[in-house]
Coordinates of C-alpha atoms and ligand atoms in Angstrom, one line a residue:
M449 CA 0.0 0.0 0.0
S450 CA 1.4 3.5 -0.9
S451 CA 2.2 5.7 2.1
P452 CA -0.4 8.3 3.1
T453 CA -0.3 11.7 1.5
H454 CA -2.7 13.5 3.8
Y455 CA -4.5 13.3 7.1
L456 CA -7.5 15.3 8.3
I457 CA -7.7 15.5 12.1
S458 CA -10.5 16.9 14.3
A459 CA -10.7 17.3 18.1
P460 CA -13.4 18.8 20.2
G461 CA -13.5 21.8 22.6
K462 CA -14.5 21.3 26.2
V463 CA -16.6 22.9 28.9
I464 CA -15.7 22.8 32.6
L465 CA -18.8 22.5 34.9
F466 CA -16.9 22.6 38.2
G467 CA -13.3 22.9 39.3
E468 CA -11.3 25.2 36.9
H469 CA -8.2 26.6 38.5
A470 CA -8.5 24.2 41.5
V471 CA -7.6 21.4 39.1
V472 CA -4.2 23.0 38.4
Y473 CA -3.5 22.4 42.2
G474 CA -4.4 18.7 42.0
K475 CA -8.1 19.1 42.9
T476 CA -10.9 17.3 41.1
A477 CA -12.8 19.0 38.2
I478 CA -15.8 18.0 36.0
A479 CA -15.6 18.6 32.3
G480 CA -17.2 17.4 29.0
S481 CA -16.3 17.5 25.4
L482 CA -18.1 19.9 23.0
D483 CA -18.6 17.4 20.1
G484 CA -20.1 20.0 17.8
L485 CA -17.4 22.7 18.3
R486 CA -14.1 21.3 17.0
T487 CA -10.7 22.3 15.6
Y488 CA -9.7 20.7 12.3
I489 CA -6.2 20.4 10.8
L490 CA -5.4 19.1 7.4
F491 CA -1.8 17.8 7.0
E492 CA -0.6 17.5 3.4
K493 CA 2.6 15.8 2.4
S494 CA 5.1 17.7 0.3
D495 CA 8.6 16.9 -0.9
D496 CA 10.2 20.4 -0.8
G497 CA 11.9 20.1 2.6
L498 CA 9.6 22.9 4.0
L499 CA 7.1 23.2 6.8
E500 CA 4.2 25.4 6.0
L501 CA 1.7 26.4 8.7
N502 CA -1.6 28.2 7.8
L503 CA -3.4 30.0 10.7
P504 CA -6.2 32.0 9.2
K505 CA -8.3 31.9 12.5
L506 CA -5.5 33.8 14.1
G507 CA -5.5 36.5 11.4
L508 CA -2.6 35.2 9.4
H509 CA -3.6 35.2 5.8
L510 CA -0.3 34.0 4.4
P511 CA 1.5 30.8 5.5
L512 CA 4.4 30.7 7.9
I513 CA 7.2 28.7 6.2
W514 CA 10.4 27.1 7.6
P515 CA 13.1 24.9 6.0
I516 CA 13.1 21.6 8.0
S517 CA 16.9 21.8 8.0
A518 CA 16.9 25.0 10.0
L519 CA 15.2 23.4 13.1
P520 CA 17.3 23.1 16.2
Y521 CA 17.5 19.3 16.4
S522 CA 20.6 19.5 18.5
K523 CA 18.5 20.7 21.4
V524 CA 16.3 17.7 21.2
A525 CA 19.2 15.3 21.1
A526 CA 20.6 17.0 24.2
V527 CA 17.6 16.3 26.3
S528 CA 16.7 12.9 24.8
K529 CA 14.6 12.1 21.8
A530 CA 11.7 12.2 24.2
T531 CA 9.8 9.4 22.7
D532 CA 9.8 7.1 25.7
N533 CA 6.4 6.0 24.6
N534 CA 5.8 3.0 26.8
S535 CA 6.0 4.9 30.0
S536 CA 3.4 6.3 32.3
Q537 CA 5.9 9.1 33.2
E538 CA 5.2 12.6 32.0
L539 CA 7.4 13.6 29.1
A540 CA 10.2 15.9 30.1
F541 CA 9.5 19.5 28.9
N542 CA 12.3 20.8 26.8
E543 CA 12.8 24.5 27.8
E544 CA 16.0 24.7 25.8
L545 CA 14.2 23.7 22.6
L546 CA 11.4 26.3 23.2
K547 CA 14.0 29.1 23.7
E548 CA 15.6 28.2 20.4
L549 CA 12.2 28.2 18.6
K550 CA 11.0 31.7 19.5
P551 CA 13.7 33.5 17.5
I552 CA 13.0 31.1 14.6
V553 CA 9.4 32.2 14.5
L554 CA 10.2 35.9 14.7
D555 CA 13.3 36.3 12.6
G556 CA 14.9 33.0 11.8
N557 CA 13.2 32.9 8.4
A558 CA 13.4 36.2 6.4
K559 CA 10.6 35.0 4.2
N560 CA 8.1 35.0 7.1
K561 CA 9.3 38.3 8.5
D562 CA 9.2 40.2 5.2
I563 CA 5.7 39.2 4.5
Q564 CA 3.9 39.8 7.8
E565 CA 4.4 40.9 11.4
I566 CA 3.7 38.1 13.9
N567 CA 2.0 38.9 17.1
E568 CA 2.4 37.0 20.4
L569 CA -0.7 34.9 19.9
Q570 CA 0.5 33.8 16.5
Q571 CA 4.0 33.2 17.7
V572 CA 2.8 30.9 20.4
A573 CA 0.7 28.9 17.9
A574 CA 3.7 28.6 15.6
S575 CA 6.0 27.6 18.5
V576 CA 3.7 24.8 19.5
F577 CA 3.8 23.4 16.0
L578 CA 7.6 23.6 15.7
Y579 CA 8.1 22.3 19.3
L580 CA 6.2 19.1 18.5
Y581 CA 7.6 18.7 15.0
T582 CA 11.2 19.0 16.2
S583 CA 10.7 16.7 19.1
L584 CA 8.9 14.0 17.0
E585 CA 10.9 14.2 13.7
D586 CA 12.1 10.7 12.8
K587 CA 14.4 10.8 9.8
Q588 CA 13.6 7.2 8.9
N589 CA 9.8 7.5 8.7
S590 CA 8.9 11.2 8.4
W591 CA 7.6 13.1 5.4
C592 CA 10.1 15.3 3.7
G593 CA 7.9 18.4 4.1
M594 CA 4.3 19.3 4.9
K595 CA 1.6 21.9 4.5
V596 CA -0.6 22.3 7.5
H597 CA -4.0 24.1 7.4
V598 CA -5.9 24.9 10.6
T599 CA -9.5 25.9 11.0
S600 CA -11.8 25.8 14.0
D601 CA -15.5 26.2 15.1
L602 CA -14.2 27.4 18.5
P603 CA -13.7 31.0 19.6
V604 CA -10.0 31.4 20.4
G605 CA -9.2 32.3 24.0
A606 CA -12.7 32.1 25.3
G607 CA -12.6 29.3 27.8
L608 CA -13.8 26.5 25.5
G609 CA -10.5 24.7 25.2
S610 CA -9.4 26.1 21.8
S611 CA -5.7 25.6 22.7
A612 CA -6.3 22.0 23.8
S613 CA -8.2 21.0 20.6
Y614 CA -5.4 22.7 18.5
S615 CA -2.8 20.8 20.6
V616 CA -4.5 17.5 20.2
C617 CA -5.0 17.9 16.4
L618 CA -1.3 18.9 16.0
A619 CA 0.0 16.0 18.2
T620 CA -2.2 13.5 16.4
G621 CA -1.3 14.6 12.9
L622 CA 2.4 14.8 13.6
L623 CA 2.5 11.4 15.4
L624 CA 0.9 9.9 12.3
A625 CA 2.9 11.8 9.7
L626 CA 6.2 11.3 11.5
G627 CA 5.6 7.5 11.8
H628 CA 5.0 7.1 15.5
I629 CA 1.4 5.7 15.5
P630 CA -0.7 3.8 13.0
V631 CA -3.9 5.1 11.4
P632 CA -6.9 4.0 13.5
N633 CA -9.3 1.5 11.8
S634 CA -12.3 1.9 14.0
N635 CA -15.4 3.8 13.0
E636 CA -16.9 3.4 16.5
G637 CA -17.1 6.4 18.7
N638 CA -14.1 6.9 21.0
T639 CA -15.5 8.3 24.2
D640 CA -13.5 5.8 26.1
T641 CA -11.9 7.4 29.1
S642 CA -10.2 4.3 30.5
F643 CA -6.6 4.9 29.7
S644 CA -6.0 1.8 27.6
G645 CA -2.3 1.2 28.1
Y646 CA 0.5 3.7 28.2
S647 CA 1.7 2.9 24.6
S648 CA -1.8 3.2 23.1
P649 CA -2.1 5.9 20.4
M650 CA -4.6 7.9 22.5
N651 CA -2.2 7.9 25.5
L652 CA 0.6 9.2 23.3
I653 CA -1.5 11.8 21.7
N654 CA -2.7 13.0 25.1
R655 CA 0.9 13.2 26.5
W656 CA 2.2 15.1 23.5
A657 CA -0.8 17.4 23.5
F658 CA 0.0 18.1 27.2
Q659 CA 3.5 19.2 26.1
A660 CA 1.8 21.5 23.6
E661 CA -0.5 23.0 26.3
K662 CA 2.6 23.7 28.4
V663 CA 4.0 25.8 25.5
I664 CA 0.6 27.7 25.5
H665 CA -0.4 27.8 29.1
G666 CA 2.7 27.4 31.2
I667 CA 1.6 25.0 33.8
P668 CA -1.7 23.3 32.7
S669 CA -3.5 20.7 34.7
G670 CA -4.0 18.5 31.6
I671 CA -7.8 18.4 31.8
D672 CA -8.4 20.2 28.6
N673 CA -6.2 18.1 26.4
A674 CA -7.5 14.9 28.1
V675 CA -11.1 15.8 27.2
A676 CA -10.1 16.8 23.7
T677 CA -8.3 13.5 23.2
Y678 CA -10.8 11.1 24.8
G679 CA -14.1 13.0 24.6
G680 CA -17.0 12.1 26.9
A681 CA -17.9 13.6 30.2
V682 CA -15.4 13.1 33.0
S683 CA -14.2 13.8 36.5
F684 CA -10.4 14.5 36.4
T685 CA -7.9 14.4 39.2
K686 CA -4.2 14.7 38.7
G687 CA -4.3 13.1 35.3
E688 CA -6.8 10.3 36.3
M689 CA -10.2 10.3 34.7
E690 CA -13.5 8.6 35.4
N691 CA -16.7 8.8 33.3
V692 CA -19.4 10.9 35.0
I693 CA -22.9 9.6 34.5
G694 CA -25.7 12.1 34.0
F695 CA -23.6 15.1 32.9
Q696 CA -24.3 14.3 29.3
L697 CA -28.0 14.6 29.8
L698 CA -27.8 18.2 31.0
R699 CA -28.5 21.1 28.6
F700 CA -26.5 24.3 28.8
L701 CA -26.5 27.7 27.3
L702 CA -23.0 29.0 26.5
T703 CA -22.5 32.7 26.3
N704 CA -19.4 34.3 24.8
T705 CA -18.9 37.7 26.4
K706 CA -16.3 38.3 23.6
I707 CA -13.9 39.8 26.3
S708 CA -10.6 38.3 25.2
R709 CA -8.2 37.0 27.8
D710 CA -5.6 34.3 27.8
T711 CA -5.4 31.3 30.1
R712 CA -1.7 31.7 30.8
A713 CA -2.3 35.1 32.4
Q714 CA -5.4 34.0 34.4
V715 CA -3.6 30.9 35.8
A716 CA -0.5 33.0 36.7
K717 CA -2.8 35.5 38.5
V718 CA -4.2 32.8 40.7
R719 CA -0.6 31.4 41.3
V720 CA 0.5 34.8 42.7
L721 CA -2.4 34.9 45.1
Y722 CA -1.8 31.3 46.1
D723 CA 1.9 31.9 46.8
K724 CA 1.1 35.0 48.8
Y725 CA -1.8 33.6 50.9
P726 CA -1.6 29.8 50.7
H727 CA -3.5 29.4 54.0
I728 CA -6.4 31.3 52.5
V729 CA -6.4 30.3 48.9
D730 CA -6.0 26.5 49.6
P731 CA -9.3 26.3 51.5
I732 CA -11.0 28.1 48.5
L733 CA -9.6 25.5 46.1
E734 CA -10.7 22.8 48.5
A735 CA -14.2 24.2 48.6
I736 CA -14.2 24.3 44.7
E737 CA -13.2 20.7 44.7
G738 CA -16.1 19.9 47.1
M739 CA -18.4 21.0 44.3
S740 CA -16.8 18.8 41.8
L741 CA -17.3 15.9 44.2
S742 CA -21.0 16.5 44.6
F743 CA -21.7 17.9 41.2
N744 CA -25.4 16.9 41.1
E745 CA -26.2 19.7 43.4
I746 CA -26.7 22.2 40.6
E747 CA -27.3 25.3 42.8
L748 CA -23.6 25.0 43.7
I749 CA -22.9 26.6 40.3
D750 CA -23.4 30.1 41.9
I751 CA -21.1 29.3 44.9
N752 CA -18.4 28.0 42.4
H753 CA -18.7 31.3 40.5
Y754 CA -18.3 33.4 43.7
L755 CA -15.3 31.4 44.7
L756 CA -13.7 31.9 41.3
N757 CA -14.5 35.6 41.6
S758 CA -12.6 35.7 44.9
L759 CA -9.6 34.3 43.1
G760 CA -9.6 37.4 40.8
V761 CA -10.7 35.6 37.6
G762 CA -14.2 37.2 37.3
H763 CA -15.2 40.0 34.9
S764 CA -18.1 42.5 34.9
S765 CA -19.3 41.1 31.6
I766 CA -19.7 37.7 33.2
D767 CA -21.7 39.3 36.0
R768 CA -24.0 40.8 33.4
V769 CA -24.7 37.4 31.9
R770 CA -25.4 36.0 35.4
E771 CA -27.9 38.8 36.1
I772 CA -29.8 38.2 32.9
T773 CA -30.0 34.4 33.4
A774 CA -30.9 34.8 37.1
Q775 CA -34.0 36.7 36.1
H776 CA -35.2 33.4 34.7
S777 CA -34.1 31.5 37.8
L778 CA -31.1 30.0 36.0
H779 CA -27.7 29.4 37.5
S780 CA -24.5 30.5 35.6
K781 CA -20.8 30.6 36.2
L782 CA -17.6 31.4 34.2
T783 CA -16.1 28.4 32.5
G784 CA -12.5 27.8 31.7
A785 CA -9.9 30.3 32.9
G786 CA -12.2 33.3 33.3
G787 CA -11.3 37.0 33.0
G788 CA -13.9 37.3 30.2
G789 CA -14.5 34.5 27.7
C790 CA -17.5 32.2 28.1
V791 CA -20.2 31.8 30.7
L792 CA -22.0 28.4 31.3
T793 CA -25.7 28.5 32.2
L794 CA -27.5 25.3 33.2
L795 CA -30.9 25.0 31.5
R796 CA -33.7 23.5 33.6
D797 CA -35.7 20.7 32.1
D798 CA -38.9 22.8 32.3
I799 CA -37.6 25.9 30.5
T800 CA -39.5 26.7 27.3
S801 CA -37.9 27.5 23.9
D802 CA -39.7 30.9 24.1
E803 CA -38.0 31.7 27.3
I804 CA -34.6 30.6 25.9
T805 CA -35.2 32.8 22.8
K806 CA -35.9 35.8 25.2
I807 CA -32.8 35.2 27.2
K808 CA -30.7 34.9 24.0
S809 CA -32.0 38.2 22.6
A810 CA -31.4 40.0 25.9
L811 CA -27.8 38.7 25.8
A812 CA -27.4 39.6 22.2
S813 CA -28.6 43.2 22.9
L814 CA -25.5 43.5 25.1
G815 CA -23.2 42.2 22.4
F816 CA -23.0 38.7 23.7
E817 CA -23.4 35.6 21.6
S818 CA -25.1 32.5 23.1
F819 CA -26.0 29.0 21.9
E820 CA -27.4 25.9 23.4
T821 CA -25.2 22.8 23.8
Q822 CA -24.8 19.4 25.5
V823 CA -21.6 17.8 26.5
G824 CA -20.0 14.4 25.7
G825 CA -19.3 12.7 22.3
N826 CA -16.2 11.9 20.4
G827 CA -12.7 12.9 21.1
V828 CA -10.0 13.0 18.5
S829 CA -11.0 11.7 15.0
V830 CA -9.0 11.0 11.9
I831 CA -9.6 10.7 8.1
D832 CA -6.6 9.3 6.1
S833 CA -5.6 9.5 2.5
S834 CA -8.0 6.8 1.4
V835 CA -10.5 9.7 1.2
T836 CA -9.7 12.5 -1.2
I837 CA -9.9 15.9 0.5
S838 CA -8.9 19.0 -1.4
K839 CA -7.5 21.9 0.4
Q840 CA -10.3 24.2 -1.1
E841 CA -13.0 21.8 0.0
F842 CA -11.6 21.7 3.5
L843 CA -11.2 25.5 3.8
S844 CA -14.6 26.3 2.4
S845 CA -16.6 23.8 4.4
E846 CA -19.0 25.1 7.0
N847 CA -19.5 21.9 8.9
I848 CA -16.5 19.7 8.3
Q849 CA -17.5 17.0 10.8
Q850 CA -20.7 16.3 9.1
K851 CA -19.4 16.8 5.6
F852 CA -17.1 13.9 5.9
S853 CA -18.9 10.9 7.3
V854 CA -15.8 8.6 7.4
W855 CA -14.1 9.7 10.6
K856 CA -12.1 7.0 12.3
H857 CA -11.3 6.7 16.0
F858 CA -8.5 5.3 18.1
T859 CA -9.5 2.6 20.5
Ligands
ATP554 N1 -7.6 27.7 15.7 C1 -6.4 27.9 16.2 N2 -5.3 28.1 15.4 C2 -4.1 28.3 15.9 N3 -3.8 28.4 17.3 C3 -4.8 28.3 18.1 C4 -6.2 28.1 17.6 N4 -7.0 28.0 18.7 C5 -6.2 28.2 19.8 N5 -4.9 28.4 19.4 C6 -3.8 28.7 20.4 O1 -4.3 28.7 21.7 C7 -4.2 30.0 22.3 C8 -5.4 30.4 23.1 O2 -5.4 29.5 24.2 P1 -6.0 29.8 25.6 O3 -5.7 28.7 26.4 O4 -5.5 31.2 26.1 O5 -7.6 29.9 25.4 P2 -8.7 28.7 25.3 O6 -7.9 27.4 25.2 O7 -9.6 29.1 24.2 O8 -9.4 28.8 26.7 P3 -9.3 27.8 28.0 O9 -7.9 27.4 28.1 O10 -9.7 28.6 29.2 O11 -10.2 26.7 27.7 C9 -3.9 30.9 21.1 O12 -3.1 32.0 21.5 C10 -3.2 30.1 20.1 O13 -1.8 30.0 20.4
MEV555 C1 -8.0 27.4 34.3 C2 -7.8 25.9 34.0 O1 -8.1 25.2 35.1 C3 -8.8 25.5 32.9 C4 -8.6 26.1 31.6 O2 -9.6 25.6 30.7 C5 -6.4 25.7 33.6 C6 -6.0 24.2 33.5 O3 -6.7 23.4 34.1 O4 -4.9 24.0 33.0
MG556 MG1 -6.5 26.7 26.7

């Protein structure tokens, strides 16, 4: 069989019901995948020795291009090839490599710099790609070049795990294209959260996506990449996951305040508070964990929100959303890192569609965008070269997940 010439990967966003921030300190959190809101990456093989990355969602209308030969491989060799794939151990994070990559993105390739200025957000997205590529390159099995196209249903930097779904797609496509994992052959859904062996493809994807999240967030808990990899609805504690029954049945309204923020800064803010007042902040994190452990008590949503506010990650726009939904006796809280971004509102079973329409239009009149959703469903999904996918078709498709009905899942 001829070797694959392209892969299309998709991975979902996520929503956290209880436990954001506390989960960074080893406490339990509850989260579910957003099956209908996904990131998609098309990897196309090329033979020109170049890496091309297209990030239109981040406002880059021209590709970023690097010669593969310019990548700082010596930094990878110094730390180890980092492909100890049969171990449960966390992969060592290669700070040296990351330091080398930043100048490459900014001025290592005159071609990139001449064409367009690169902002911090775009630089981070490019660094993640180069970090994974350089770490995973395997001269024996790798393609001799690739063109990578990224698109997403998810708002970037709004608390719905856009970074994790980007990280999971990148890790999956690169592990496949660089010869580390085989193409899955199952068409069954993959919401299996039982870690099925440390050398399983899903485990490898999750561990490399965690490295990518470290490039983006600093010190992530790993919950977002785990949900984007495995899908489903889970409780997560220090890397261990269990399915949560009942969470998938709940209906939510998600409201994007459109106040941009980044997770790294929000997590760092809580860290400063924690380091200064550990005896005060630790009990707050414990209380948040208490809610994750009794997550069926839905009115705890308000208390969770107040506790997150006390950690300094609230925003006046989130309070506005809470006021409007409270007028209809609904409970809301920030979701994800906070500081703006999205608000999660639990919809009662008895709420009518008329009432939901009224709430949505009240929110829209303040410039907020809201939509109904449920959690659970597939994690990472793959289409290989047995299906013809043109770049144009990929980039112009509105609903890629539905357009291609041949997604395969790792088991
Ligand atoms: N479609 C995308 N294309 C390229 N990079 C992306 C994309 N989506 C996210 N990213 C990367 O992720 C970063 C945003 O991640 P951040 O963690 O701040 O927000 P989030 O993941 O949306 O929210 P949260 O972590 O609270 O769920 C961007 O700066 C970019 O580097
Ligand atoms: C704020 C945080 O708890 C969730 C971000 O979606 C950060 C993390 O868990 O890495
Ligand atoms: Mg993120």
